[in-house]
Amino acid sequence: MSNHDRAKNRNLLIVDDEPNTVSSLRRDLQSQGYNIFSAYSGNAGLEVLETHDIGVVLADQRMPKMDGITFLEGVRERKPDVVRIILTAYGSLENAMAAINRLQIFGYLTKPWSSEGVRGTIARAFDHFNLALENRRMTEALKKANEQGEATNRELMATNRQLKDAIIQAEEMASKAEAANDAKTEFLANMSHEIRTPINGVIGMSGLLLDTELTSGQRQYAEAISASADSLLTVINDILDYSKIEAGKLDLEIMDFDLRMTVEDVMGVLALGAVKKGLELVLLIQHDVPALVKGDPGRLRQVLMNLVNNAIKFTEKGEVVIRVTVDEEDDKEATIRFEVSDTGIGIPVNRLGRLFQPFTQVDGSTTRKYGGTGLGLVISKDLTQMLGGHIGVKSEEGKGSAFWFTATLEKQGQGREVKVVPEEIRGKRILVVDDNATNRLVLREQLRSWYCHSDEAQGGAVALDKLRQAVAEGGPFDIAILDVQMPEMDGETLGRKIKEDPDLEGTILVMLTSVAEPGGAARTKEIGFAAYLTKPVKGSELFDCLTTVVGRKAVGKDMSRETLVTRHSIAEDRKRKIRILVAEDNMVNQKVALHMLKNFGYRADAVANGHEAIKALETAPYDLVLMDVQMPEMDGLEATARIRNPQSAVRNHGVPIVAVTAHAMKGDKERCLEAGMDDYTPKPIEPAELLEKVKRWTTIEGDLSKNAGSQDHPMS
Ligand code: ADP
């Protein structure tokens, strides 16, 4: 029997007063697998019914005391599900019919019965009972399931409501948080602005103070004020940047720029710090690195500054080398790799992992010894990610570190960049004399990009040999670039020997020095050098120097009567032509701006409002306007509109205008640009930023003048 069958009821109750009938039915039906219960009277039958789980009842109609019909009525009352069958004499059937219908009796058997008829009827009766039972069970189960479902549903709905509430709450919290975040960023921007304004006053004014006659004690105090203000500004800039990045509020400013110039600028700014520590600062830009690219030069510069600054900070002796190479390149973009390696204190292996986490410094005590916020590398990491690159470090404790990062930059224009190399230096033969191999490599890379033929010598003796041999072979060197500090024979001695040799006299001499010592330039000129440059030499500077000296010789000038070409003369040449107008109503700010520009070597005039600015632009040809936005009488926006208006009498309607505004927030920049300005710089003006803007918009690349190094603010 299967489980299913076992679940079926097979209990049959037979009620008849005649024992023979009962026993004969029992025998027959027992053989069919039914469990037979029996009773000889209606009352006894009802008792069995109460105590057993009976499925079908078979009752004789004619019984004494209680007849079959009455008995079945009782069954129906007590157990309506039990299936009822009546056993009746054939002749009485008609009488029984009414009762059969009334009591919903399932079927009847007539006496005498056939075994088949009984078996069939009983089987159908049990089928009926079991089916009804099954139905009831199913209904029951369904009902239960429904009830449970409802409960589950109710639970679900409740959960849903809770969820909705939670979402609303979360949204409220998020918008509150966002508002709080906005408020925080705004607060930070405002606060940093508020702090930067007075600091800049301190920096600017202590700069002015240092330019005056001071006793040595006073000078010391003023320098201390200046240095402290510088480092305070660095910390504030770090915190501002970090919080902007945190809040996702730092945007890249994508523009066309010259990658080589940007990198060289960083070197120029930081060179002084390296020289002061006696470090060799070397820049090597591989010749295939594209110059004209598109990206955010300010942010790129910031990362590079930070790494180079750290390298100088954590190195006591040796060199800091910056290598710029191409990692990957296609027609549209190039991934550039910048590597800054030093020979400094290095970083223990177990500390490398934590370097790029906020406020971490390798050694707590370095904070006191070296200063810094521990934010520089974190900011650098975020910035390189924004620039589409990565950052990393290799280091060995006590030996030095090599930090690197990559940035993906779009190339300008569709086609390849066209390099214009003036004829005067193309194909020139140049000998590079330096004991430092890296320096020789750097110079030769630069010369190669200008299509010069170069050779090298690591010392004076070899150099003389090569120079003489070239003359003997009929292809003398046009130029020799000599390093001043060399072990066996220094640059001055070598220069003298070259000039003493009539065969070599025609070779133009260029001197390179790491430290500009007093009287060095004069001595160099006396020996017969045409140029005297300080390392690190920027590519553009060397280029200008070489074209100048070659040009002079070509027109037959007497070299000994010409002024020596130096970094300053080159910068001055470039800057001499540039004129800048500063429109600013605040006298202190005006003074600070003029002072900075003067220090950078530019000519600048100042006016106090928009009206005056327009008047000035009508009378003189300016190359750049630094325009304060808020000014009395006529503000910067209106003045710009007039300048741009072709009907106005301004001489150059297209003069670059850089807005200078007090608000460091986002919308201001857009307003200025909409008004027709070209660029934007926040107030208070920072020297490094001002210089960058001036260079960018005057296109003639200038250089830092003698005071500029100390005026610049490293950003890390
Ligand atoms: P900080 O403002 O302190 O310089 P950074 O994030 O720039 O912050 O640097 C974090 C720390 O990493 C530094 O304090 C220093 O301990 C270590 N570090 C960074 N650069 C160098 C390096 N070139 N040589 C040795 N240690 C370095």
XYZ file of C-alpha atoms and ligand atoms in Angstrom:
743
model
C 0.000 0.000 0.000
C 1.224 3.357 -0.879
C 1.196 6.264 1.498
C -1.578 7.708 -0.473
C -3.710 4.590 -0.006
C -2.914 4.424 3.650
C -4.241 7.887 4.080
C -7.583 6.674 2.760
C -10.326 5.636 5.113
C -11.461 1.997 4.805
C -13.475 1.697 8.022
C -16.938 0.349 7.363
C -19.695 0.101 9.994
C -22.441 -2.439 9.381
C -25.576 -2.117 11.513
C -28.091 -4.916 11.308
C -30.049 -6.838 13.892
C -29.543 -10.039 11.976
C -26.148 -11.615 12.796
C -26.134 -13.689 9.668
C -26.392 -10.704 7.415
C -23.599 -9.001 9.290
C -21.262 -11.934 9.210
C -21.850 -12.698 5.560
C -21.209 -9.081 4.574
C -18.164 -8.939 6.829
C -16.619 -11.939 5.219
C -17.150 -10.683 1.741
C -15.991 -7.123 2.379
C -13.072 -8.013 4.618
C -11.630 -9.824 1.651
C -11.750 -6.473 -0.180
C -9.462 -4.946 2.396
C -12.013 -2.975 4.435
C -11.969 -2.820 8.222
C -15.335 -3.980 9.323
C -17.077 -2.631 12.443
C -20.501 -3.947 13.336
C -23.423 -3.301 15.613
C -26.764 -5.037 16.063
C -28.788 -1.973 16.896
C -28.962 1.687 15.997
C -27.835 2.842 19.447
C -24.868 0.492 19.433
C -24.043 1.741 15.932
C -24.027 5.357 17.052
C -21.669 4.465 19.860
C -19.224 2.832 17.452
C -19.527 5.897 15.265
C -18.541 8.142 18.155
C -15.509 6.118 19.094
C -14.128 5.188 15.662
C -13.132 6.951 12.561
C -15.769 5.499 10.311
C -15.948 6.390 6.629
C -19.028 4.540 5.444
C -22.090 3.244 7.308
C -24.295 0.501 5.984
C -27.607 0.153 7.899
C -30.483 -2.209 7.553
C -33.762 -0.387 7.200
C -35.786 -2.677 9.258
C -34.575 -3.002 12.807
C -36.452 -3.122 16.093
C -36.328 -0.094 18.476
C -34.503 2.248 16.085
C -35.039 1.644 12.384
C -32.339 2.222 9.786
C -33.690 5.576 8.587
C -33.756 7.023 12.108
C -30.283 5.654 12.740
C -28.903 7.235 9.562
C -30.526 10.521 10.542
C -28.596 10.320 13.787
C -25.411 9.574 11.838
C -25.965 12.590 9.630
C -26.468 14.800 12.664
C -23.402 13.583 14.414
C -21.020 13.030 11.517
C -22.346 14.615 8.338
C -19.316 13.576 6.343
C -19.752 9.880 6.890
C -21.227 8.295 3.783
C -24.516 6.546 4.386
C -25.909 3.469 2.631
C -29.217 1.775 3.359
C -29.940 -1.913 3.048
C -33.542 -2.511 2.235
C -35.898 -5.178 0.993
C -36.726 -4.660 -2.586
C -40.432 -4.175 -1.873
C -39.815 -1.407 0.645
C -37.595 0.585 -1.645
C -40.266 2.919 -2.856
C -41.195 3.845 0.704
C -37.569 4.427 1.532
C -36.948 6.695 -1.435
C -38.288 9.864 0.160
C -36.122 9.360 3.198
C -33.138 8.521 0.989
C -33.476 11.875 -0.752
C -34.193 13.821 2.397
C -31.258 12.423 4.270
C -28.947 12.596 1.267
C -28.216 8.929 1.570
C -25.474 7.979 -0.827
C -26.956 4.702 -2.085
C -28.931 1.634 -1.312
C -28.572 -2.084 -1.469
C -31.506 -4.427 -1.845
C -31.928 -7.794 -0.295
C -30.950 -10.238 -1.522
C -27.813 -8.559 -2.693
C -25.262 -9.643 -5.169
C -21.661 -9.667 -4.084
C -20.691 -7.508 -7.046
C -23.418 -4.962 -6.306
C -22.307 -4.673 -2.662
C -18.618 -4.397 -3.544
C -19.299 -1.771 -6.212
C -21.545 0.341 -4.005
C -19.187 0.144 -1.031
C -16.204 0.968 -3.230
C -17.945 4.023 -4.683
C -19.054 5.061 -1.192
C -15.494 4.954 0.072
C -14.250 6.756 -3.036
C -16.797 9.434 -2.349
C -15.835 9.683 1.291
C -12.131 9.749 0.603
C -12.470 12.268 -2.175
C -14.514 14.534 0.063
C -11.940 14.001 2.769
C -9.153 14.890 0.406
C -11.068 17.961 -0.705
C -11.570 19.021 2.844
C -7.902 18.537 3.593
C -6.916 20.514 0.549
C -9.333 23.299 1.344
C -8.023 23.272 4.850
C -4.450 23.411 3.637
C -5.287 26.143 1.182
C -7.042 28.111 3.852
C -4.057 27.703 6.117
C -1.720 28.670 3.320
C -3.889 31.652 2.590
C -3.870 32.681 6.172
C -0.142 32.316 6.286
C 0.153 34.163 2.999
C -1.907 36.932 4.378
C 0.280 37.073 7.401
C 3.341 37.101 5.184
C 1.726 39.713 3.035
C 0.910 41.808 6.035
C 4.480 41.409 7.192
C 5.756 42.320 3.742
C 3.569 45.354 3.605
C 4.740 46.429 6.996
C 8.347 45.915 5.959
C 7.648 47.870 2.820
C 6.251 50.731 4.796
C 9.270 50.640 7.059
C 11.502 50.610 4.006
C 9.678 53.563 2.521
C 10.016 55.412 5.784
C 13.684 54.498 5.870
C 14.160 55.703 2.315
C 12.450 58.978 3.044
C 14.561 59.341 6.145
C 17.699 58.419 4.219
C 16.808 60.915 1.539
C 16.245 63.554 4.132
C 19.521 62.681 5.759
C 21.299 62.608 2.421
C 19.974 65.981 1.428
C 20.855 67.261 4.870
C 24.302 65.705 4.512
C 24.641 67.183 1.054
C 23.588 70.540 2.337
C 26.019 70.084 5.196
C 28.718 69.039 2.754
C 27.982 71.980 0.508
C 28.028 74.181 3.543
C 31.291 72.589 4.636
C 32.921 73.086 1.250
C 31.606 76.590 1.013
C 32.751 77.237 4.536
C 36.187 75.852 3.778
C 36.470 77.852 0.600
C 35.376 80.992 2.392
C 37.491 80.297 5.406
C 40.565 79.542 3.372
C 39.911 82.670 1.408
C 39.517 84.655 4.595
C 42.756 83.222 5.931
C 44.605 83.574 2.668
C 43.778 87.242 2.329
C 45.640 88.345 5.444
C 48.420 85.818 4.899
C 48.971 87.192 1.481
C 49.133 90.636 2.970
C 51.795 89.321 5.336
C 53.725 87.648 2.513
C 53.457 90.601 0.201
C 54.321 93.164 2.813
C 57.204 91.239 4.327
C 58.494 90.975 0.764
C 58.328 94.742 0.473
C 59.926 95.083 3.879
C 62.822 92.824 2.852
C 63.496 95.127 -0.070
C 64.182 98.014 2.282
C 67.306 98.901 4.265
C 67.319 96.650 7.339
C 69.723 95.734 10.098
C 70.732 92.092 10.004
C 68.537 91.368 13.041
C 65.528 93.001 11.434
C 66.181 91.127 8.234
C 66.241 87.849 10.126
C 62.883 88.605 11.733
C 61.320 89.668 8.455
C 62.592 86.536 6.736
C 61.171 84.397 9.525
C 57.797 86.086 9.139
C 57.894 85.492 5.416
C 58.893 81.846 5.735
C 56.228 81.130 8.360
C 53.546 82.749 6.253
C 54.684 80.665 3.302
C 54.366 77.403 5.159
C 51.024 78.437 6.630
C 49.751 79.125 3.148
C 50.944 75.688 2.052
C 49.026 74.002 4.854
C 45.879 75.940 4.064
C 46.112 75.135 0.380
C 46.555 71.454 1.205
C 43.537 71.387 3.450
C 41.434 73.270 0.948
C 42.401 70.905 -1.858
C 41.862 67.847 0.265
C 38.410 68.923 1.393
C 37.467 69.836 -2.158
C 38.528 66.412 -3.388
C 36.666 64.785 -0.501
C 33.515 66.655 -1.406
C 33.988 65.838 -5.084
C 34.169 69.544 -5.759
C 37.549 69.703 -7.371
C 37.230 70.193 -11.093
C 39.895 69.868 -13.681
C 40.493 72.846 -15.874
C 41.189 71.415 -19.293
C 43.130 73.556 -21.724
C 45.835 73.497 -24.342
C 49.279 73.770 -22.841
C 52.936 73.101 -23.427
C 53.972 70.091 -21.391
C 57.699 70.740 -21.660
C 57.313 74.304 -20.548
C 55.132 73.305 -17.612
C 57.681 70.770 -16.388
C 60.545 73.185 -16.885
C 58.644 75.768 -14.889
C 58.420 73.441 -11.920
C 62.155 72.959 -12.092
C 62.733 76.669 -12.298
C 60.621 77.292 -9.222
C 62.243 74.584 -7.131
C 65.818 74.911 -8.366
C 66.774 77.467 -5.767
C 65.785 75.146 -2.910
C 67.913 72.368 -4.393
C 70.902 74.608 -5.011
C 70.719 75.912 -1.448
C 71.093 72.335 -0.216
C 73.856 71.620 -2.704
C 71.788 69.108 -4.613
C 72.039 68.433 -8.320
C 68.592 68.901 -9.846
C 68.358 67.218 -13.229
C 65.495 67.225 -15.691
C 65.390 64.693 -18.473
C 62.554 64.968 -20.959
C 62.772 62.201 -23.517
C 62.832 63.622 -27.014
C 59.618 61.871 -28.076
C 57.474 63.409 -25.335
C 54.893 65.586 -27.072
C 54.992 69.246 -26.067
C 51.600 70.474 -27.219
C 48.938 68.695 -25.240
C 45.556 69.242 -23.686
C 44.796 68.720 -20.001
C 44.998 70.466 -16.678
C 48.487 71.959 -16.401
C 47.800 73.411 -12.955
C 47.004 70.056 -11.402
C 49.804 68.293 -13.221
C 52.187 70.911 -11.981
C 50.840 70.496 -8.460
C 51.556 66.758 -8.372
C 55.005 67.197 -9.850
C 55.797 70.072 -7.478
C 54.777 67.947 -4.555
C 56.985 65.026 -5.534
C 60.004 67.149 -6.419
C 59.546 69.197 -3.281
C 59.467 66.045 -1.162
C 62.526 64.704 -2.956
C 64.472 67.878 -2.186
C 63.100 67.967 1.357
C 64.143 64.416 2.185
C 67.546 64.452 0.472
C 70.652 65.838 2.128
C 73.176 65.132 -0.591
C 73.316 63.749 -4.090
C 70.809 64.383 -6.822
C 67.153 64.666 -7.635
C 66.360 63.494 -11.146
C 63.098 64.079 -12.950
C 62.497 61.852 -15.939
C 59.621 62.424 -18.318
C 58.885 59.623 -20.759
C 56.057 58.334 -22.916
C 54.351 55.212 -21.579
C 51.804 54.783 -24.313
C 50.797 56.820 -27.286
C 48.332 56.825 -30.122
C 47.088 59.460 -32.561
C 44.829 61.112 -30.030
C 46.448 60.833 -26.640
C 49.627 60.032 -24.806
C 50.190 58.591 -21.373
C 53.153 60.405 -19.914
C 55.219 59.019 -17.083
C 56.933 61.321 -14.628
C 59.538 59.875 -12.331
C 61.189 61.758 -9.510
C 64.091 59.907 -7.974
C 66.296 61.068 -5.159
C 69.300 59.878 -3.176
C 67.721 60.808 0.144
C 66.679 59.104 3.367
C 64.334 56.658 1.656
C 61.334 54.955 3.171
C 61.240 51.655 5.102
C 59.443 48.905 3.163
C 56.809 48.392 5.844
C 55.791 52.037 5.607
C 55.383 52.209 1.864
C 51.786 50.985 1.946
C 50.568 53.767 4.172
C 52.153 56.632 2.290
C 49.103 57.524 0.283
C 46.752 57.674 3.244
C 45.631 60.983 4.724
C 47.691 62.610 7.448
C 50.355 59.910 7.415
C 53.996 60.609 7.711
C 56.574 57.877 7.741
C 57.987 58.972 11.006
C 56.018 61.124 13.405
C 59.184 62.997 14.181
C 59.617 64.031 10.532
C 56.723 66.416 11.084
C 58.844 68.410 13.439
C 62.025 68.042 11.471
C 60.691 68.562 7.962
C 57.228 70.066 8.416
C 54.297 69.167 6.203
C 50.754 67.974 6.631
C 51.038 64.437 5.312
C 48.364 65.381 2.768
C 50.586 66.016 -0.231
C 50.758 62.439 -1.463
C 47.065 61.840 -0.800
C 46.161 64.862 -2.868
C 48.646 63.780 -5.510
C 47.079 60.350 -5.666
C 43.585 61.770 -6.112
C 44.818 64.237 -8.688
C 46.617 61.608 -10.743
C 43.446 59.567 -10.739
C 41.570 62.583 -12.043
C 44.287 62.988 -14.662
C 43.669 59.429 -15.805
C 46.827 58.012 -14.311
C 48.379 56.211 -11.375
C 50.968 56.956 -8.756
C 53.513 54.770 -7.039
C 56.835 54.566 -5.301
C 59.936 52.449 -5.073
C 62.244 53.119 -2.210
C 65.065 51.725 -0.166
C 65.734 53.009 3.289
C 68.880 55.083 3.399
C 69.395 54.890 -0.372
C 66.645 57.034 -1.786
C 63.178 56.979 -3.266
C 61.686 57.025 -6.720
C 58.155 58.339 -6.895
C 56.369 58.111 -10.220
C 53.007 59.000 -11.647
C 51.326 58.888 -15.013
C 48.843 61.191 -16.677
C 46.890 60.702 -19.843
C 46.886 63.793 -21.985
C 45.109 64.524 -25.199
C 47.305 65.713 -28.020
C 46.557 69.077 -29.496
C 45.047 69.168 -32.941
C 44.460 66.121 -35.069
C 47.712 65.831 -36.856
C 51.247 65.540 -35.651
C 52.811 68.480 -34.009
C 54.954 70.580 -36.222
C 58.257 71.544 -34.745
C 59.712 74.740 -36.027
C 63.426 74.761 -35.651
C 65.049 77.961 -36.805
C 67.668 77.400 -39.414
C 70.385 79.043 -37.379
C 70.769 76.126 -35.014
C 69.567 73.201 -37.112
C 72.480 70.919 -37.967
C 74.987 72.697 -35.754
C 77.783 70.618 -34.271
C 77.876 70.848 -30.502
C 80.191 69.257 -27.937
C 78.853 68.658 -24.443
C 81.498 68.537 -21.710
C 80.348 67.442 -18.259
C 81.606 64.821 -15.779
C 78.024 63.897 -14.854
C 76.605 61.363 -17.305
C 72.971 62.236 -16.615
C 73.625 65.873 -17.402
C 75.317 64.972 -20.670
C 72.371 62.803 -21.588
C 69.889 65.572 -20.804
C 71.712 68.102 -22.925
C 72.158 65.778 -25.833
C 68.466 64.835 -25.754
C 67.604 68.507 -26.008
C 70.065 69.133 -28.805
C 68.787 66.152 -30.694
C 65.229 67.540 -30.695
C 66.557 70.654 -32.453
C 68.321 68.547 -35.068
C 71.791 69.455 -33.816
C 74.697 67.019 -34.085
C 76.184 66.487 -30.684
C 79.055 64.634 -29.134
C 80.190 64.423 -25.556
C 83.263 64.385 -23.362
C 83.444 63.681 -19.666
C 86.526 65.787 -19.036
C 88.801 68.531 -20.361
C 91.459 66.338 -21.940
C 89.002 64.292 -23.977
C 87.189 67.466 -24.971
C 90.347 69.078 -26.345
C 91.142 65.913 -28.289
C 87.716 65.776 -29.825
C 87.683 69.483 -30.700
C 91.080 69.249 -32.439
C 90.246 66.052 -34.223
C 87.056 67.623 -35.593
C 89.053 70.551 -36.964
C 91.550 68.133 -38.549
C 88.668 66.288 -40.172
C 87.248 69.497 -41.561
C 84.083 69.566 -39.457
C 84.851 71.729 -36.433
C 82.394 72.055 -33.567
C 80.334 75.238 -33.710
C 79.647 75.277 -30.013
C 81.067 73.699 -26.859
C 78.943 73.593 -23.735
C 81.143 73.276 -20.638
C 80.207 72.463 -17.085
C 82.042 74.694 -14.651
C 82.599 72.098 -11.911
C 84.636 69.184 -13.198
C 87.228 67.202 -11.238
C 90.452 67.159 -13.273
C 90.125 70.278 -15.350
C 87.371 72.772 -14.469
C 85.312 74.608 -17.074
C 87.185 77.872 -16.796
C 90.577 76.235 -17.394
C 89.228 74.257 -20.307
C 87.672 77.416 -21.764
C 90.959 79.235 -21.498
C 92.793 76.396 -23.269
C 90.277 76.386 -26.083
C 90.506 80.128 -26.567
C 94.310 79.983 -26.504
C 94.334 77.491 -29.380
C 94.063 79.428 -32.690
C 92.525 76.360 -34.362
C 89.683 76.262 -31.873
C 89.122 79.963 -31.512
C 86.019 79.951 -33.675
C 84.142 77.597 -31.347
C 81.479 79.408 -29.369
C 81.708 78.646 -25.649
C 78.732 78.258 -23.328
C 79.296 77.833 -19.598
C 76.935 75.909 -17.323
C 77.069 76.307 -13.573
C 75.088 74.971 -10.650
C 75.782 77.895 -8.418
C 76.037 81.408 -9.691
C 78.991 82.614 -7.648
C 79.803 86.279 -7.352
C 82.142 87.438 -10.113
C 81.663 84.163 -12.008
C 79.890 85.793 -14.918
C 82.504 88.536 -15.305
C 85.367 86.036 -15.262
C 83.620 83.830 -17.768
C 83.121 86.710 -20.142
C 86.733 87.720 -19.802
C 87.881 84.253 -20.831
C 85.784 84.561 -23.957
C 82.592 82.653 -23.184
C 79.534 83.863 -25.031
C 76.994 82.613 -22.513
C 76.751 81.712 -18.866
C 73.737 79.677 -17.755
C 72.654 78.299 -14.401
C 71.507 74.730 -14.010
C 69.000 73.293 -14.334
C 68.858 74.791 -17.766
C 65.416 74.818 -19.263
C 65.124 73.642 -22.810
C 63.607 76.918 -23.926
C 66.390 78.851 -22.225
C 69.166 76.826 -23.799
C 67.396 77.155 -27.107
C 67.196 80.934 -26.828
C 70.797 81.068 -25.701
C 72.051 79.004 -28.625
C 70.016 80.888 -31.222
C 71.223 84.195 -29.789
C 74.928 83.319 -29.809
C 74.777 81.607 -33.197
C 72.841 84.572 -34.572
C 75.381 87.073 -33.284
C 78.212 85.171 -34.830
C 76.383 84.846 -38.119
C 76.020 88.620 -38.458
C 79.695 88.988 -37.633
C 79.415 90.688 -34.268
C 82.516 90.993 -32.161
C 81.744 88.561 -29.369
C 84.044 90.187 -26.880
C 82.029 93.396 -27.071
C 78.626 91.768 -26.789
C 76.992 91.305 -23.406
C 77.156 87.839 -21.959
C 74.029 85.773 -22.612
C 72.624 84.702 -19.256
C 69.363 83.389 -17.901
C 68.496 86.942 -16.995
C 69.368 88.480 -20.299
C 67.254 85.859 -22.028
C 64.328 86.443 -19.724
C 64.764 90.190 -19.974
C 64.812 90.041 -23.734
C 61.566 88.216 -23.692
C 59.916 90.262 -21.070
C 61.097 93.641 -22.213
C 58.367 93.783 -24.754
C 55.554 92.776 -22.441
C 53.302 95.344 -20.762
C 50.713 94.473 -18.180
C 47.815 96.532 -16.850
C 46.554 95.921 -13.324
C 43.032 97.162 -12.572
C 42.494 96.994 -8.822
C 40.903 99.445 -6.423
C 42.432 98.189 -3.200
C 45.743 99.977 -2.703
C 47.423 97.175 -0.758
C 46.479 94.577 -3.344
C 47.529 96.883 -6.136
C 50.903 97.378 -4.535
C 51.408 93.675 -3.932
C 50.490 92.808 -7.524
C 52.786 95.448 -8.984
C 55.566 94.314 -6.704
C 55.222 90.703 -7.776
C 55.141 91.603 -11.458
C 58.162 93.818 -11.073
C 59.950 90.991 -9.357
C 59.125 88.676 -12.203
C 60.646 91.240 -14.543
C 57.551 92.600 -16.223
C 56.527 96.162 -16.803
C 53.170 96.861 -15.219
C 50.926 99.862 -14.656
C 48.017 100.093 -12.257
C 44.603 101.744 -12.434
C 41.852 101.844 -9.815
C 38.644 101.077 -11.741
C 37.116 100.057 -15.032
C 36.952 103.595 -16.431
C 40.636 104.151 -15.926
C 41.420 100.739 -17.366
C 39.623 101.574 -20.588
C 41.364 104.936 -20.797
C 44.738 103.221 -20.386
C 43.902 100.641 -23.040
C 42.937 103.401 -25.450
C 46.313 105.072 -25.097
C 48.828 102.230 -24.799
C 49.156 98.756 -26.301
C 48.991 96.338 -23.374
C 49.660 92.619 -23.670
C 47.642 91.556 -20.668
C 45.074 92.947 -18.244
C 44.686 91.686 -14.679
C 41.141 92.724 -13.905
C 39.662 92.921 -10.434
C 35.980 92.060 -10.652
C 34.587 94.248 -7.893
C 35.589 97.876 -8.383
C 33.776 101.148 -7.785
C 32.409 103.243 -10.666
C 32.853 100.522 -13.269
C 33.373 96.902 -12.318
C 35.508 94.381 -14.146
C 32.635 92.688 -15.953
C 31.395 95.909 -17.499
C 34.883 97.077 -18.366
C 35.509 93.751 -20.108
C 32.334 94.117 -22.138
C 33.519 97.547 -23.307
C 36.981 96.313 -24.158
C 35.524 93.478 -26.210
C 33.069 95.787 -27.955
C 34.515 96.512 -31.427
C 32.898 99.988 -31.322
C 34.958 101.129 -28.340
C 38.174 103.068 -28.792
C 40.320 100.457 -27.077
C 43.368 99.658 -29.195
C 43.290 95.900 -28.850
C 39.845 94.401 -28.349
C 41.331 90.947 -28.040
C 43.804 91.741 -25.259
C 43.916 88.788 -22.847
C 42.036 89.580 -19.642
C 42.580 87.559 -16.488
C 39.937 88.094 -13.827
C 41.075 88.476 -10.253
C 38.208 87.819 -7.896
C 37.757 87.451 -4.196
C 35.459 84.472 -4.449
C 37.009 81.097 -4.925
C 33.661 79.525 -5.731
C 32.679 77.820 -8.894
C 30.062 80.094 -10.442
C 32.315 83.150 -10.409
C 34.648 81.734 -12.957
C 31.811 81.089 -15.387
C 30.506 84.623 -14.943
C 33.900 86.059 -15.756
C 34.359 83.886 -18.803
C 30.861 84.722 -19.989
C 31.655 88.396 -19.678
C 34.495 87.856 -22.152
C 37.474 87.356 -19.884
C 39.992 84.688 -20.793
C 41.016 83.272 -17.481
C 40.555 83.545 -13.807
C 42.691 83.639 -10.705
C 41.408 83.786 -7.146
C 42.309 86.475 -4.714
C 44.582 86.857 -2.927
C 46.963 86.526 -5.828
C 49.630 83.922 -5.259
C 52.962 84.606 -6.916
C 53.342 81.210 -8.560
C 49.862 81.359 -9.946
C 50.213 84.920 -11.143
C 53.414 84.048 -12.933
C 51.792 81.080 -14.570
C 48.872 83.173 -15.802
C 51.131 85.898 -17.097
C 53.238 83.392 -18.979
C 50.250 81.615 -20.353
C 48.595 84.727 -21.677
C 51.580 86.615 -22.905
C 52.679 83.478 -24.772
C 56.250 84.661 -24.746
C 57.619 82.412 -22.095
C 59.500 84.320 -19.453
C 61.604 83.165 -16.598
C 61.916 83.797 -12.941
C 64.001 86.767 -12.174
C 66.485 86.811 -9.385
C 63.928 87.180 -6.581
C 61.274 84.955 -7.947
C 62.474 81.743 -6.343
C 61.844 82.938 -2.839
C 58.504 84.363 -3.858
C 57.143 81.129 -5.088
C 55.043 78.837 -2.995
C 55.473 75.151 -3.383
C 52.098 73.555 -3.174
C 52.778 70.325 -1.392
P 54.140 65.993 3.803
O 53.329 67.239 3.708
O 54.298 65.510 5.202
O 55.398 66.022 3.029
P 53.353 63.976 1.905
O 52.059 63.271 1.739
O 53.875 64.730 0.752
O 53.167 64.911 3.154
O 54.433 62.919 2.357
C 54.107 62.018 3.381
C 55.349 61.421 3.977
O 55.981 60.540 3.066
C 56.413 62.426 4.346
O 56.168 63.037 5.577
C 57.654 61.538 4.382
O 57.713 60.846 5.601
C 57.389 60.538 3.264
N 58.056 60.920 2.005
C 57.494 61.529 0.944
N 58.388 61.711 -0.057
C 59.559 61.201 0.367
C 60.883 61.086 -0.203
N 61.157 61.525 -1.442
N 61.835 60.495 0.552
C 61.551 60.054 1.794
N 60.346 60.139 2.387
C 59.354 60.701 1.704
